[in-house]
GROMACS .gro file of C-alpha atoms in nm:
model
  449
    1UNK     CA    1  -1.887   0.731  -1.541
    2UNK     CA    2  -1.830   0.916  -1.200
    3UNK     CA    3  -1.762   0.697  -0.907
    4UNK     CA    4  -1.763   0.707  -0.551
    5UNK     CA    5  -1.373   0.710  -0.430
    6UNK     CA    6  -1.429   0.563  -0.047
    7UNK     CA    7  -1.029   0.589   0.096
    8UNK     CA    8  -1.015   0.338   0.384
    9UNK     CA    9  -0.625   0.305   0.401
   10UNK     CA   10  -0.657   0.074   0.690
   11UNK     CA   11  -0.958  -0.171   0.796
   12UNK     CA   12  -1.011  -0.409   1.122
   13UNK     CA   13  -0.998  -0.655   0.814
   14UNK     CA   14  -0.665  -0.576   0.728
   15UNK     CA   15  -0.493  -0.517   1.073
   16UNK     CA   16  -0.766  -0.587   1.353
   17UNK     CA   17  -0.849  -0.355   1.553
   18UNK     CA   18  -0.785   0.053   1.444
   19UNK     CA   19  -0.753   0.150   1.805
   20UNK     CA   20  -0.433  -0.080   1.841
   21UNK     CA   21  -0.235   0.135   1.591
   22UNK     CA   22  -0.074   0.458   1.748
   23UNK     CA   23  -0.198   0.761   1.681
   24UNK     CA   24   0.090   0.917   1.534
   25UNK     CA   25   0.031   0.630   1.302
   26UNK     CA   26  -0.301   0.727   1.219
   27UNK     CA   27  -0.217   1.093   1.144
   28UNK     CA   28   0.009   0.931   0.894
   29UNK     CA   29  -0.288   0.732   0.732
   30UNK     CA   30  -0.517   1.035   0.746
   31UNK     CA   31  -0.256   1.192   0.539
   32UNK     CA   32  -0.186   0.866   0.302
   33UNK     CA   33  -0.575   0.859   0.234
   34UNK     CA   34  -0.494   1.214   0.007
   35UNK     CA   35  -0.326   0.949  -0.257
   36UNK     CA   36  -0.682   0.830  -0.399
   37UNK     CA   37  -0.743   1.160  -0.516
   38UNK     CA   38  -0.507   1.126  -0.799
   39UNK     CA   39  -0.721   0.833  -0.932
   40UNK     CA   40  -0.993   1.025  -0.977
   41UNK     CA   41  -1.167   1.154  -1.308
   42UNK     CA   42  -1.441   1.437  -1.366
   43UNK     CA   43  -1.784   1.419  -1.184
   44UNK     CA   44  -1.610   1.199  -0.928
   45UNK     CA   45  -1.704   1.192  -0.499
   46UNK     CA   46  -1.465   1.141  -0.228
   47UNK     CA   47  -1.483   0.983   0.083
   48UNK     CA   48  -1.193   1.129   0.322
   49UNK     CA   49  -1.087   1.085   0.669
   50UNK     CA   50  -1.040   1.455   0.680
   51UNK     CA   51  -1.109   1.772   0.467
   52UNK     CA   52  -0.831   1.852   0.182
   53UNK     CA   53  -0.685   2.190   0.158
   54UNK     CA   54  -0.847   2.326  -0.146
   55UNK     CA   55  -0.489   2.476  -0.311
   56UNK     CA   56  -0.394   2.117  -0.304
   57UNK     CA   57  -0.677   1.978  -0.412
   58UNK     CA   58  -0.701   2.221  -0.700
   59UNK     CA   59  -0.341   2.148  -0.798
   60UNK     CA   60  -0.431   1.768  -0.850
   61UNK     CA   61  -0.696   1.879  -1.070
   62UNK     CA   62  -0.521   2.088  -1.255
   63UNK     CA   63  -0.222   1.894  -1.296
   64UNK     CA   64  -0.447   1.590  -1.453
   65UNK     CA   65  -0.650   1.855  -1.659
   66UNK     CA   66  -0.982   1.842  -1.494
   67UNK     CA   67  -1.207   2.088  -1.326
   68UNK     CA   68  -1.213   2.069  -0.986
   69UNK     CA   69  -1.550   2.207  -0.970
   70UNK     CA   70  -1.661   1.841  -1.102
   71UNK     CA   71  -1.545   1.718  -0.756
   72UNK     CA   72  -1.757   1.650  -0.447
   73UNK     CA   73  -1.576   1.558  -0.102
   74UNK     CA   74  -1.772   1.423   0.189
   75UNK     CA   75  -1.589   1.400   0.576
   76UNK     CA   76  -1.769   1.135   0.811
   77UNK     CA   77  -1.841   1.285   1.166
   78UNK     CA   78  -1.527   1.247   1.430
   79UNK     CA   79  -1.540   0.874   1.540
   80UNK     CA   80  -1.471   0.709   1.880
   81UNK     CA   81  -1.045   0.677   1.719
   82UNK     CA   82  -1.076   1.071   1.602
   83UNK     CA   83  -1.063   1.175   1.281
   84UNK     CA   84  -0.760   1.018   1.129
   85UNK     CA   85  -0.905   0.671   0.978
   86UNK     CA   86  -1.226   0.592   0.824
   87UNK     CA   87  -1.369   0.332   1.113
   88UNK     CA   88  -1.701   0.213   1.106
   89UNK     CA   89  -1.855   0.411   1.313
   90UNK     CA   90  -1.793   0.732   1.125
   91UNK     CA   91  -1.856   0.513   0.767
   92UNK     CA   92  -2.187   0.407   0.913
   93UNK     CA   93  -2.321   0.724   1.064
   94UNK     CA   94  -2.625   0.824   0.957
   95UNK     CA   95  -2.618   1.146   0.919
   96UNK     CA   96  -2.316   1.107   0.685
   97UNK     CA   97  -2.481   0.827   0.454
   98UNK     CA   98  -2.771   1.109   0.422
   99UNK     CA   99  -2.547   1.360   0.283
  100UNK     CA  100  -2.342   1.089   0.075
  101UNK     CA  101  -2.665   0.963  -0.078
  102UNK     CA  102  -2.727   1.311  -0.161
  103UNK     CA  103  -2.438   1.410  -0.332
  104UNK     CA  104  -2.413   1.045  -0.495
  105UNK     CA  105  -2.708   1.129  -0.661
  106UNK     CA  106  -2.628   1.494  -0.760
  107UNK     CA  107  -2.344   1.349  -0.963
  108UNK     CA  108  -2.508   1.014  -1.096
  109UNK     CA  109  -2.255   0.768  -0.923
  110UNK     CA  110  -2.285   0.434  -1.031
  111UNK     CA  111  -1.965   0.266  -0.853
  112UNK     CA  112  -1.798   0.248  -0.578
  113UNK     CA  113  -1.383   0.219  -0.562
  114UNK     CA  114  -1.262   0.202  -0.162
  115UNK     CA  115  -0.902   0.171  -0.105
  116UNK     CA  116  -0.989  -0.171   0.057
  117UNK     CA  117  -1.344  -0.356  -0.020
  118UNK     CA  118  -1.425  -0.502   0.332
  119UNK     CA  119  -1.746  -0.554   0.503
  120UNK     CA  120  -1.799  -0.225   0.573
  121UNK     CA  121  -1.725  -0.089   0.238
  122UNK     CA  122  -2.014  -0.335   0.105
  123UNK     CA  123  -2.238  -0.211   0.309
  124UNK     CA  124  -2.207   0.108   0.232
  125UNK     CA  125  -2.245   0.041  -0.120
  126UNK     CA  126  -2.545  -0.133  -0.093
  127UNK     CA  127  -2.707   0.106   0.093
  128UNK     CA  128  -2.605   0.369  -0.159
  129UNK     CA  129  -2.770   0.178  -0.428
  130UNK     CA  130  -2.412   0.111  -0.567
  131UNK     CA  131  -2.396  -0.245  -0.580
  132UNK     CA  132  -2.535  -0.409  -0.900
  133UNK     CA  133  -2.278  -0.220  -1.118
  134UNK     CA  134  -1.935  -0.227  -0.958
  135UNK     CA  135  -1.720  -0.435  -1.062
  136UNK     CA  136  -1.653  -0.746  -0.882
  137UNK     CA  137  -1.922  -0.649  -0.634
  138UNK     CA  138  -2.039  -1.030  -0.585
  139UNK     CA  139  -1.691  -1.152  -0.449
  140UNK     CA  140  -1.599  -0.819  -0.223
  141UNK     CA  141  -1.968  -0.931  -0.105
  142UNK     CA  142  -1.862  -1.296   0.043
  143UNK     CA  143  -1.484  -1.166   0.204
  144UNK     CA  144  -1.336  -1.282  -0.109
  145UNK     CA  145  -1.090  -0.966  -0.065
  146UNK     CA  146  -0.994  -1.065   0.329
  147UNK     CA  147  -0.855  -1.354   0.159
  148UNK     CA  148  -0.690  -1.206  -0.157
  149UNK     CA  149  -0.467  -0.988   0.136
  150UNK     CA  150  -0.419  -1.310   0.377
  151UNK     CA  151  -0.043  -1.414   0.392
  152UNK     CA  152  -0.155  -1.804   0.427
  153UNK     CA  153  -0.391  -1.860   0.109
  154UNK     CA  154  -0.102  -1.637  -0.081
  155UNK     CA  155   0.121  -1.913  -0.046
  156UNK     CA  156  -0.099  -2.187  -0.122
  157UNK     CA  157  -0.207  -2.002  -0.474
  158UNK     CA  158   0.176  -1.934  -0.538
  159UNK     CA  159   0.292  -2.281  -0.425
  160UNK     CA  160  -0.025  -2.434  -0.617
  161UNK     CA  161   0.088  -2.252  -0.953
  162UNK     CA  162   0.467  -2.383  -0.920
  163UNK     CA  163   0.578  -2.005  -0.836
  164UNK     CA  164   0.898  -2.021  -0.668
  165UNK     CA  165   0.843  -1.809  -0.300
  166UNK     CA  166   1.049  -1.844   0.027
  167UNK     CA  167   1.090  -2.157   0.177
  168UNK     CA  168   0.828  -2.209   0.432
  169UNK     CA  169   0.481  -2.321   0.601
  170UNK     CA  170   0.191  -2.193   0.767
  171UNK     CA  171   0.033  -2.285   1.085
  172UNK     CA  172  -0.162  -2.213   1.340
  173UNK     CA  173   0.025  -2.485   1.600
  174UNK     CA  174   0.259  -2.328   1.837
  175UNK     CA  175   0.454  -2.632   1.880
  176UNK     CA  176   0.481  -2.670   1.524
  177UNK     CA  177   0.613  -2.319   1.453
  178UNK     CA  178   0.883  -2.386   1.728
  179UNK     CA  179   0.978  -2.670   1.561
  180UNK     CA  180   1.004  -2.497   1.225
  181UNK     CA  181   1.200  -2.210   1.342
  182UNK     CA  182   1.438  -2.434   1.555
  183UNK     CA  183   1.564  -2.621   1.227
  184UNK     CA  184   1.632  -2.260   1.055
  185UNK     CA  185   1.812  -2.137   1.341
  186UNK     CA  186   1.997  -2.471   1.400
  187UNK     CA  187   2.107  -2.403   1.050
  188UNK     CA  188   2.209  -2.090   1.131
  189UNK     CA  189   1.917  -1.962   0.919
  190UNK     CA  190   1.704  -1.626   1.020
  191UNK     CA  191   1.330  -1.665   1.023
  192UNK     CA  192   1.075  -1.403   0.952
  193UNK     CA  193   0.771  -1.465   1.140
  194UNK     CA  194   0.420  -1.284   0.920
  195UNK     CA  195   0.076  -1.193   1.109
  196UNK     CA  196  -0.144  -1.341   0.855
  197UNK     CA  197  -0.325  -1.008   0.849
  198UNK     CA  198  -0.125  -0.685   0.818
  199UNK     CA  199   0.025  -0.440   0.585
  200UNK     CA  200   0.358  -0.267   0.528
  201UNK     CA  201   0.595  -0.512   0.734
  202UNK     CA  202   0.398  -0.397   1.017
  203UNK     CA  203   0.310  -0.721   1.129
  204UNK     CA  204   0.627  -0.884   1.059
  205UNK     CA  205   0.934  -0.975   1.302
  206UNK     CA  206   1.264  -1.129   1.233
  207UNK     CA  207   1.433  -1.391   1.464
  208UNK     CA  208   1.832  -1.467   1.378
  209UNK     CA  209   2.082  -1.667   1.494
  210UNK     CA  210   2.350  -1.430   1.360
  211UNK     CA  211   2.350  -1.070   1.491
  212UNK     CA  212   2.402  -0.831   1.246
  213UNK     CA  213   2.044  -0.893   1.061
  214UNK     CA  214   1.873  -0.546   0.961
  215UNK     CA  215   1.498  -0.586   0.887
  216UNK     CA  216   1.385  -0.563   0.585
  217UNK     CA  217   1.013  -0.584   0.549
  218UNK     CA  218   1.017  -0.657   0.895
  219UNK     CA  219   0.991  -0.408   1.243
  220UNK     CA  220   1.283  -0.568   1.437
  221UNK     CA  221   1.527  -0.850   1.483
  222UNK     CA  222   1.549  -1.053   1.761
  223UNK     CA  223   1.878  -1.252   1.797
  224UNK     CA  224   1.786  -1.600   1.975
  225UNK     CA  225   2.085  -1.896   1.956
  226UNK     CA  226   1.906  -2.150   2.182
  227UNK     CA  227   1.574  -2.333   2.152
  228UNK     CA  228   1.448  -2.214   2.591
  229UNK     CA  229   1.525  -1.828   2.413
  230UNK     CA  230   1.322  -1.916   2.099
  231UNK     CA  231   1.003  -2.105   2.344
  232UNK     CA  232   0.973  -1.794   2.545
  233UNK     CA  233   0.993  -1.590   2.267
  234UNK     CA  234   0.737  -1.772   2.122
  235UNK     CA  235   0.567  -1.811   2.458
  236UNK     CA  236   0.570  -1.386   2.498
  237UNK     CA  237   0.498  -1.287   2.093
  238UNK     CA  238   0.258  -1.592   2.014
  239UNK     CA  239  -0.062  -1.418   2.045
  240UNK     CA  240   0.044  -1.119   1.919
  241UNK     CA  241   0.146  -1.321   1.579
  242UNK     CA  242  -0.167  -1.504   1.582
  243UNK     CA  243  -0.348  -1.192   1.573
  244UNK     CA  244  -0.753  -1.090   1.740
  245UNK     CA  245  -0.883  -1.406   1.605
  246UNK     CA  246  -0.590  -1.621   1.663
  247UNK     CA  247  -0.545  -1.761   1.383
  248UNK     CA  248  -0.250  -1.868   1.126
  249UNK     CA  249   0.116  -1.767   1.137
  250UNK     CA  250   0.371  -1.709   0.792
  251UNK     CA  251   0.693  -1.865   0.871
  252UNK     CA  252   0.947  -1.849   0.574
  253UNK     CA  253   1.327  -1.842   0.556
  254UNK     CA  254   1.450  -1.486   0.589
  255UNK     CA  255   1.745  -1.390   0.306
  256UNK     CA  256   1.891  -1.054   0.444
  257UNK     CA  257   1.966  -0.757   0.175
  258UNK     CA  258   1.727  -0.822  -0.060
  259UNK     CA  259   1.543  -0.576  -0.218
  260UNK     CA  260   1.175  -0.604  -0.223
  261UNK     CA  261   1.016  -0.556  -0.535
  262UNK     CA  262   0.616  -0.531  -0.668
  263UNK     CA  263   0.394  -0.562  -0.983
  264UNK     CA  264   0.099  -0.356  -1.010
  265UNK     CA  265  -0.184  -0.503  -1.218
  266UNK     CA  266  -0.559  -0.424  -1.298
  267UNK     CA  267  -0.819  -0.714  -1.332
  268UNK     CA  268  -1.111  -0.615  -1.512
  269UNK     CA  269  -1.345  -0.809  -1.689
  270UNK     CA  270  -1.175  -0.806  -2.029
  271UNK     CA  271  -0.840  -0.942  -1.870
  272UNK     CA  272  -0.547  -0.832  -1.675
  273UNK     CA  273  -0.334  -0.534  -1.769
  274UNK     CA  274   0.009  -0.483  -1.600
  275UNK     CA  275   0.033  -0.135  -1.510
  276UNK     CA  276   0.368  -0.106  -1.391
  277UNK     CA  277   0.629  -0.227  -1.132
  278UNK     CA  278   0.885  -0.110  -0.910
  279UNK     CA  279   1.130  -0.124  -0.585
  280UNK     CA  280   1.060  -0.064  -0.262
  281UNK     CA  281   1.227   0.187  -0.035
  282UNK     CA  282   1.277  -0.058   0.307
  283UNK     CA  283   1.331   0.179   0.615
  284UNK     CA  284   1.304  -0.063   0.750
  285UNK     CA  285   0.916  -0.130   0.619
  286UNK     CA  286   0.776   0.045   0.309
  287UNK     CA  287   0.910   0.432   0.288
  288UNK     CA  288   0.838   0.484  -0.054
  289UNK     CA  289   0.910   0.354  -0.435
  290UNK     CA  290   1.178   0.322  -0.713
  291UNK     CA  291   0.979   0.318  -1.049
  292UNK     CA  292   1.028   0.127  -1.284
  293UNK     CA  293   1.214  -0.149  -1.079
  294UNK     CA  294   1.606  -0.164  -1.130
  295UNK     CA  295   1.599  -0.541  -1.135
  296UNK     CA  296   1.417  -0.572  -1.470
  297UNK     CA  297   1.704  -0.626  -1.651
  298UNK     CA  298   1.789  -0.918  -1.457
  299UNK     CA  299   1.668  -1.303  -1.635
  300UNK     CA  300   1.444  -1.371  -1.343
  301UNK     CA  301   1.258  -1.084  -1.388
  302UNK     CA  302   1.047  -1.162  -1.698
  303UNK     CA  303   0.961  -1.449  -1.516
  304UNK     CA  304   0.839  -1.271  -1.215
  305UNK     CA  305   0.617  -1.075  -1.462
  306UNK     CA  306   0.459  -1.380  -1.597
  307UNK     CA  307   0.405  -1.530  -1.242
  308UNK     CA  308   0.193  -1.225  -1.146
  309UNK     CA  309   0.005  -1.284  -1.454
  310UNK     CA  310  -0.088  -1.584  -1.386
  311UNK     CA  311  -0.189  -1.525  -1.068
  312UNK     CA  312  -0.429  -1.248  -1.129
  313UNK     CA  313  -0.561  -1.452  -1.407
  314UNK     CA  314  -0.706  -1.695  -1.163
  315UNK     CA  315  -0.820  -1.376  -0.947
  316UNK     CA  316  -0.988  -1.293  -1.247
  317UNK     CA  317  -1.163  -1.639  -1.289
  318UNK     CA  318  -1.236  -1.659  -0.957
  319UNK     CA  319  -1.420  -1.296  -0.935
  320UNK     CA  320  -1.194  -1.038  -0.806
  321UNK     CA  321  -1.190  -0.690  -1.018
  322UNK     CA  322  -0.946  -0.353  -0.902
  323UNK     CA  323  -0.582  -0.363  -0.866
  324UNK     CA  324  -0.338  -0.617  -0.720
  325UNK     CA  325  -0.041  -0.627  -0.629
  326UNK     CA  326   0.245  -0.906  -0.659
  327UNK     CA  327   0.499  -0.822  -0.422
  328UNK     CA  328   0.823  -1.041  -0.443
  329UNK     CA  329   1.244  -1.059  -0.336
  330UNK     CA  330   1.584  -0.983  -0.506
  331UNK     CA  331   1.782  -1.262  -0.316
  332UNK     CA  332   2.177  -1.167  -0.343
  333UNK     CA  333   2.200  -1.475  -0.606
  334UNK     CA  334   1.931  -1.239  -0.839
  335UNK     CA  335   1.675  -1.502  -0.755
  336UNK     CA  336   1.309  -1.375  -0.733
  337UNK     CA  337   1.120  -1.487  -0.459
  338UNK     CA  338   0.757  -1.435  -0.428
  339UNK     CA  339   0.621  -1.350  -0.085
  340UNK     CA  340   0.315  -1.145  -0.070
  341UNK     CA  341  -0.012  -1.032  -0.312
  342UNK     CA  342  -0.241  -0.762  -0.217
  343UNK     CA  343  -0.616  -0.736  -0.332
  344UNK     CA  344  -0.662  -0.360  -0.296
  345UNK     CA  345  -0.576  -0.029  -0.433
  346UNK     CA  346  -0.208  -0.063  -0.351
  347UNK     CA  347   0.029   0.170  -0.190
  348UNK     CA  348   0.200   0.222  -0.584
  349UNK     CA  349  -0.147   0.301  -0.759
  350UNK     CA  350  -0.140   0.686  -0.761
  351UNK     CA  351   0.267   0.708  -0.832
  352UNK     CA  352   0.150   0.469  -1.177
  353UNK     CA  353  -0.129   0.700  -1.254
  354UNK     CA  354   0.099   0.987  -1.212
  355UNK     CA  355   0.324   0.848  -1.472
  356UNK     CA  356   0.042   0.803  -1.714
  357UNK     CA  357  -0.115   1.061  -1.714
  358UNK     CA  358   0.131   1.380  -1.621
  359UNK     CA  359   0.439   1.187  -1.851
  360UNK     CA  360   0.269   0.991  -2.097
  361UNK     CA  361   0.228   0.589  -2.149
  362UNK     CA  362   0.616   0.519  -2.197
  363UNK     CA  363   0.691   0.682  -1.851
  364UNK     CA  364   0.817   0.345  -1.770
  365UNK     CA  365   1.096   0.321  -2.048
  366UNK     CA  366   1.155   0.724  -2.078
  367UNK     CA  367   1.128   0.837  -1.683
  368UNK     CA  368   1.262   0.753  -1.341
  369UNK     CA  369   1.058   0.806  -1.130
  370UNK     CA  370   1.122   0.804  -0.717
  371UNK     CA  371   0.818   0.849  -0.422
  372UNK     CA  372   0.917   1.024  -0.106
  373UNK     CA  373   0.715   0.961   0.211
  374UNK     CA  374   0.754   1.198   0.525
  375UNK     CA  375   0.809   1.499   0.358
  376UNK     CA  376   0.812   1.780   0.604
  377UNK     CA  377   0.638   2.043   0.420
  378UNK     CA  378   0.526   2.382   0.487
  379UNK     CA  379   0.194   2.533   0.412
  380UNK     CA  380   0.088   2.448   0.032
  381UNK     CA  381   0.149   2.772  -0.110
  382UNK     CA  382   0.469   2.806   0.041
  383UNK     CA  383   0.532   2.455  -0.073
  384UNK     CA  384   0.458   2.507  -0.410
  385UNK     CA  385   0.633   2.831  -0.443
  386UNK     CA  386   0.967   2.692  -0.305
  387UNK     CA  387   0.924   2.421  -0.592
  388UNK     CA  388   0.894   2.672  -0.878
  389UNK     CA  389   1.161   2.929  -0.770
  390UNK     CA  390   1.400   2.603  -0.722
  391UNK     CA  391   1.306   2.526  -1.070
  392UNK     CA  392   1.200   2.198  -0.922
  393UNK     CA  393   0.825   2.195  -0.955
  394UNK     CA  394   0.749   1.933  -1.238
  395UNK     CA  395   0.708   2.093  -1.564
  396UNK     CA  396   0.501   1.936  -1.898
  397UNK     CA  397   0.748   2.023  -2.131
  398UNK     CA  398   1.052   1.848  -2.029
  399UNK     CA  399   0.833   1.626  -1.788
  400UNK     CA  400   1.018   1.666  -1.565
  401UNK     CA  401   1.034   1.757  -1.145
  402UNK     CA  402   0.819   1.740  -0.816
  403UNK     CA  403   0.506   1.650  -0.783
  404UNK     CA  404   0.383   1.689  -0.454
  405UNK     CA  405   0.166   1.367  -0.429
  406UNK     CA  406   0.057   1.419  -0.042
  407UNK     CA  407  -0.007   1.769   0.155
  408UNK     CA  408  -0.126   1.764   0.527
  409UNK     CA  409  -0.022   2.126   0.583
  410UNK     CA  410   0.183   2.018   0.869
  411UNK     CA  411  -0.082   1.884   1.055
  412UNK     CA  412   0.075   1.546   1.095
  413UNK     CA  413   0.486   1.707   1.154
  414UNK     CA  414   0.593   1.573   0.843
  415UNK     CA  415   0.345   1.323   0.636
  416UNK     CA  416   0.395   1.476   0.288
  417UNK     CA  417   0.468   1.303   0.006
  418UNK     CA  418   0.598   1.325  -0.337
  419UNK     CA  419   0.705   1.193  -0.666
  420UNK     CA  420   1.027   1.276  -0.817
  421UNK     CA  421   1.022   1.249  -1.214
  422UNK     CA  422   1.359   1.244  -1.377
  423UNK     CA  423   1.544   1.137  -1.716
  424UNK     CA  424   1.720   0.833  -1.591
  425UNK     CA  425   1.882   0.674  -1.225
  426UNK     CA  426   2.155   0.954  -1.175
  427UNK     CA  427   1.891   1.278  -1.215
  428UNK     CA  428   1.661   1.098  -1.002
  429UNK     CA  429   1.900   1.081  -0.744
  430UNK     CA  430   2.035   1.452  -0.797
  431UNK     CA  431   1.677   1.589  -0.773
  432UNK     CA  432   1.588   1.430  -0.452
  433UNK     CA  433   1.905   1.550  -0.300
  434UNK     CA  434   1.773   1.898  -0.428
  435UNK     CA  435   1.463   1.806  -0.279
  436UNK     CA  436   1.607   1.724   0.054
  437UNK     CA  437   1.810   2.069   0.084
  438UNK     CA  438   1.513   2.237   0.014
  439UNK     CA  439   1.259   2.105   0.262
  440UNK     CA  440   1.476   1.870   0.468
  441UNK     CA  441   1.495   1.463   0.443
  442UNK     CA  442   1.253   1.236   0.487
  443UNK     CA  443   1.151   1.200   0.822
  444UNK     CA  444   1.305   0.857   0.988
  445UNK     CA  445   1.083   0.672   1.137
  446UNK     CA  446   0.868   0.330   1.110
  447UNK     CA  447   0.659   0.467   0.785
  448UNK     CA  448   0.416   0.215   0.590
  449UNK     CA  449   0.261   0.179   0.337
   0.00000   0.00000   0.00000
């Protein structure tokens, strides 16, 4: 049944306010939204922050076997942030919801799948006449989603179903988080202090005793060794920790060099299926994905699986239906630590449906498979014709190569993505050194998700 494909990347319910994020930043989430496209089957409408270069857009389609024909895309009017995120404004114009009814109708949607189901998003369903049959409609409906993606109720399911996570609290007491923090760094313990709401590490900061720290999952370190540095750090960074509506803080013991690793899952209203997991590429937040994860074959692992399950299956009893993820930490001692889940379609969504359905259901045990973020790329021909003359472009037969997975045509300097399929570890790592003679590495800067 076709659905309506809405991709919000980023919400005021995830981060706040849009308008606080920097534009470059928003270019890069105007190219990000391209991802949802890859979800999509025939008969299907798109909601876009901006219009998709048709080569590109054809390539997807032909690359997942479906006419492109079948497709509709709709582009919101220019809002008061541009034209690189999906705000309200432009989701709620109504000259726009005119010409989505129109073509929802044309191609008998039924459902509705944004990137993130906020307020806005249920809205829009409802006045689209989309409501009654999507999945899980009834829960998006009453914010159950803001709280699937809050930091705070995270640990309070994890710690509730005995799943080991960081040590820890929340709070919303500044006195109590400088008390908290004080102990770690007495110990000589760093401290990573979490915005409740916020995605990729963005909202995330570090404080150490020890210099020396590099942030992972985080945006910077500050060293503090005395408790007057820690209260006016507190005293300077407390509001913007609490967030626009000032509310809790994540505090957890911070366990430098350890890989951050995620399940994916699906929660439908049969069950929950697992559809896949993997590593992710810290520069120092979110820069792309190892798939499958190269801690798997550790003992903790299996266990980390299970956890997730469990999880979602009290998601599921409670109402949620999409994807979720279970994100999670490879301490240096090969413990797992659970830190995060995310109630959305997750940053690692199209890279699994990639797998599927270009390399077949045992992509997981038969494929490596590495996403690249900030991809420089040319114009999409040129692109695509570089790949093939390289012998690089990914080919059905050996299944095998590039896929290129994002395509701004340069409008962004450098937001292209892509997904490397090889045999095992060491071709992975020789095609994406290919890959980076050929268009140039990935482009180092603060990426997210």
């Amino acid at each position: 049944m076709p659905k309506l494909i809405v991709s919000n990347q980023r919400t005021d319910e995830m981060i706040g306010d849009l308008g606080t994020l920097p534009p470059e930043y928003r270019r890069y989430v105007a190219g990000q939204a391209q991802r949802m496209v890859w979800l999509a089957e025939p008969g299907d409408v798109f909601v876009l922050p901006v219009e998709l270069d048709e080569e590109f857009l054809s390539y997807v389609a032909r690359l997942k076997g479906i006419d492109r024909a079948s497709w509709t895309v709709v582009v919101p009017p220019v809002g008061r942030l541009g034209e690189d995120v999906l705000s309200r404004d432009r989701l709620e114009d109504a000259e726009f919801i005119t010409r989505l009814r129109s073509a929802v109708r044309a191609h008998d949607v039924r459902t509705i799948l944004p990137f993130h189901f906020d307020r806005v998003s249920v809205r829009l369903a409802r006045a689209l006449g989309l409501d009654e049959q999507t999945p899980g409609f009834a829960f998006a409906a009453q914010s159950g989603t803001s709280m699937l993606n809050s930091k705070a109720a995270f640990r309070a399911l994890a710690v509730g179903h005995g799943i080991p996570v960081p040590h820890g609290t929340v709070t919303d007491d500044r006195g109590e988080a400088e008390e908290f923090v004080w102990q770690a760094l007495d110990a000589r313990q760093p401290v990573i202090i979490k915005q409740d709401f916020h995605v990729g590490g963005i909202g995330n900061e570090i404080v150490s005793p020890i210099p020396g720290i590099r942030p992972i999952g985080a945006t910077g370190t500050e060293v503090i060794t005395d408790r007057a540095a820690l209260a006016a750090h507190l005293d300077r960074r407390w509001t913007h920790y609490t967030g626009p509506h000032r509310g809790r803080v994540v505090l957890e013991h911070y366990t430098p060099e350890s890989p951050a690793i995620y399940s994916e899952l699906l929660v439908t209203d049969d069950g929950v299926r697992l559809v896949g997991h993997g590593e992710m590429r810290m520069k120092p937040v979110i820069n792309g994905l190892i798939v499958p994860a190269p801690s798997e074959r550790l003992a903790a692992f299996a266990a980390f699986l299970d956890d997730s399950r469990r999880l979602s299956e009290t998601l599921r009893r409670m109402g949620y239906r999409g994807s979720l993820s279970v994100d999670a930490i490879v301490t240096p001692e090969d413990q797992v630590l659970v830190n995060e889940i995310n109630g959305r379609v997750v940053g690692s969504a199209h890279i699994h449906r990639i797998g599927e359905e270009l390399v077949g259901e045992d992509y997981t045990s038969s494929r490596v498979l590495i996403e690249k973020r900030r991809v420089a790329f040319p114009d999409f021909r040129t692109t695509l014709d570089k790949l093939v003359a390289a012998g690089l472009a990914y080919d059905r037969s050996s299944r095998t190569g590039v896929v290129v997975t994002v395509h701004d045509n340069a409008r962004t300097g450098g937001f292209g993505g892509s997904c490397l399929i090889a045999r095992d570890d060491v071709a992975a790592r020789a095609l994406e050194e290919e890959v980076d003679a050929l268009f140039g590495a990935q482009v180092p800067d603060d990426d997210q998700e």
